Amino acid sequence: MTDLTLHDLSKKMAKLDFAMMATRSAAGVITARPMSNNGDVDYQGDSYFFSYEESRKVADLRDDPHTTLTYTGAAGMLGGPPLFVTVEGKAALIEDRQAFADHWTKDLDRYFPDGIDTPGIVMIRVDAARIRYWDGSDEGEITP
């Protein structure tokens, strides 16, 4: 077992764009959906996602901000095992247009046609409390 630093793990995560975001629904069950961080992967313990404020995930996070993100990479070189990362954290809902601009990429225009001025847009920031990773025989935990 090797202990990676957050910086080392960030380098490994650089190509992992999609995560499954798990939340607790109003009915008390765990539900998950795919989310893209849109290439904003200079990972320092916070993850950023955009959504519409009226979505079920945002309602879930308003009721209970605890969330889990799971990332899975492609198979490694020569068919080696992929990288798996689980982030346990707490979500904050951000409505600041300047913060939107700091994390905006042109690919988001597909989903939010008026850019950062799209009505009803919100940014979800997940602050990591614990990160677990598995990369073949290498595994570990980081507490940012």
Coordinates of C-alpha atoms in Angstrom, one line a residue:
M1 CA 0.0 0.0 0.0
T2 CA 1.3 3.4 -1.0
D3 CA 0.2 6.7 0.5
L4 CA -0.4 9.2 -2.3
T5 CA -0.5 12.9 -1.6
L6 CA -3.5 14.9 -2.8
H7 CA -1.3 16.4 -5.5
D8 CA -0.2 12.9 -6.7
L9 CA -3.8 11.7 -6.7
S10 CA -4.9 14.8 -8.6
K11 CA -2.4 13.9 -11.4
K12 CA -3.9 10.5 -11.7
M13 CA -7.5 11.9 -11.7
A14 CA -6.7 14.5 -14.4
K15 CA -8.5 12.5 -17.1
L16 CA -11.5 11.4 -14.9
D17 CA -14.3 13.7 -15.9
F18 CA -17.4 11.8 -14.9
A19 CA -18.5 10.9 -11.4
M20 CA -21.5 9.3 -10.0
M21 CA -23.0 11.6 -7.3
A22 CA -24.9 9.8 -4.6
T23 CA -27.4 11.7 -2.4
R24 CA -30.1 10.7 0.1
S25 CA -33.6 11.4 -1.3
A26 CA -36.5 12.8 0.6
A27 CA -37.8 9.2 0.9
G28 CA -34.5 8.3 2.7
V29 CA -33.0 6.1 0.0
I30 CA -29.7 6.6 -1.7
T31 CA -29.9 7.7 -5.3
A32 CA -27.1 8.4 -7.8
R33 CA -26.6 10.1 -11.1
P34 CA -23.7 10.8 -13.5
M35 CA -22.2 14.3 -13.2
S36 CA -19.4 15.9 -15.2
N37 CA -16.9 18.2 -13.7
N38 CA -16.3 19.5 -17.3
G39 CA -12.6 19.1 -17.2
D40 CA -12.2 21.1 -14.0
V41 CA -10.0 18.4 -12.6
D42 CA -7.0 20.2 -11.0
Y43 CA -8.2 18.4 -7.9
Q44 CA -7.4 19.9 -4.6
G45 CA -10.2 18.3 -2.5
D46 CA -13.1 20.3 -3.9
S47 CA -15.2 19.1 -6.9
Y48 CA -17.4 21.5 -9.0
F49 CA -20.5 20.6 -10.9
F50 CA -23.3 22.7 -12.5
S51 CA -27.0 21.9 -12.3
Y52 CA -30.4 23.5 -12.5
E53 CA -31.7 24.7 -9.1
E54 CA -35.0 22.8 -9.5
S55 CA -33.4 19.4 -10.0
R56 CA -34.0 16.5 -7.7
K57 CA -30.3 16.3 -6.8
V58 CA -30.3 20.0 -5.6
A59 CA -33.4 19.3 -3.5
D60 CA -31.7 16.2 -2.0
L61 CA -28.6 18.3 -1.2
R62 CA -30.7 21.1 0.4
D63 CA -32.2 18.5 2.7
D64 CA -28.9 16.6 3.4
P65 CA -25.7 18.0 2.0
H66 CA -23.7 14.8 2.6
T67 CA -22.7 13.2 -0.7
T68 CA -20.4 10.6 -2.2
L69 CA -18.7 10.9 -5.5
T70 CA -17.3 7.8 -7.3
Y71 CA -14.9 8.0 -10.2
T72 CA -13.7 5.2 -12.4
G73 CA -10.9 5.4 -14.9
A74 CA -10.2 3.4 -18.0
A75 CA -8.1 0.3 -17.8
G76 CA -4.4 1.1 -17.3
M77 CA -1.5 0.4 -19.6
L78 CA -1.2 -3.1 -20.9
G79 CA -4.7 -3.9 -19.6
G80 CA -3.8 -3.0 -16.0
P81 CA -6.5 -2.2 -13.5
P82 CA -8.3 1.2 -13.7
L83 CA -8.2 3.9 -11.0
F84 CA -11.1 4.0 -8.6
V85 CA -11.7 7.0 -6.4
T86 CA -14.4 7.6 -3.8
V87 CA -14.9 11.1 -2.3
E88 CA -17.1 11.5 0.8
G89 CA -18.0 15.1 1.4
K90 CA -20.4 17.9 2.0
A91 CA -22.0 19.9 -0.8
A92 CA -22.5 23.6 -0.9
L93 CA -24.8 25.2 -3.4
I94 CA -23.2 28.3 -5.0
E95 CA -25.2 31.0 -6.7
D96 CA -22.4 33.5 -7.3
R97 CA -21.9 34.4 -11.0
Q98 CA -18.2 35.1 -10.5
A99 CA -17.7 31.6 -9.0
F100 CA -19.5 30.2 -12.0
A101 CA -17.1 32.1 -14.3
D102 CA -14.1 30.7 -12.4
H103 CA -15.2 27.1 -13.2
W104 CA -17.0 27.5 -16.5
T105 CA -16.0 25.8 -19.7
K106 CA -17.5 26.2 -23.2
D107 CA -18.8 22.6 -23.1
L108 CA -21.3 23.7 -20.5
D109 CA -23.1 25.9 -23.1
R110 CA -24.7 22.7 -24.4
Y111 CA -26.7 22.3 -21.2
F112 CA -26.9 26.0 -20.1
P113 CA -27.5 28.0 -23.3
D114 CA -27.2 31.4 -21.7
G115 CA -23.9 30.5 -20.0
I116 CA -23.4 31.8 -16.5
D117 CA -26.6 33.9 -17.0
T118 CA -28.8 30.9 -17.6
P119 CA -31.9 31.2 -15.3
G120 CA -32.0 28.7 -12.5
I121 CA -28.4 27.6 -12.7
V122 CA -26.5 26.6 -9.6
M123 CA -23.0 25.3 -8.9
I124 CA -22.5 22.4 -6.6
R125 CA -19.2 22.4 -4.7
V126 CA -18.3 19.2 -2.9
D127 CA -15.8 19.7 -0.1
A128 CA -14.0 16.4 0.4
A129 CA -13.8 15.0 4.0
R130 CA -12.3 11.7 3.0
I131 CA -10.9 10.3 -0.2
R132 CA -10.3 6.6 -0.9
Y133 CA -8.5 5.3 -3.9
W134 CA -7.6 2.0 -5.5
D135 CA -5.2 1.7 -8.4
G136 CA -4.3 -2.0 -8.8
S137 CA -2.4 -3.1 -5.8
D138 CA -2.1 0.5 -4.6
E139 CA -4.8 1.8 -2.3
G140 CA -5.1 4.4 0.4
E141 CA -7.0 7.2 2.0
I142 CA -6.5 10.9 2.1
T143 CA -8.1 13.4 4.5
P144 CA -7.7 16.8 2.9

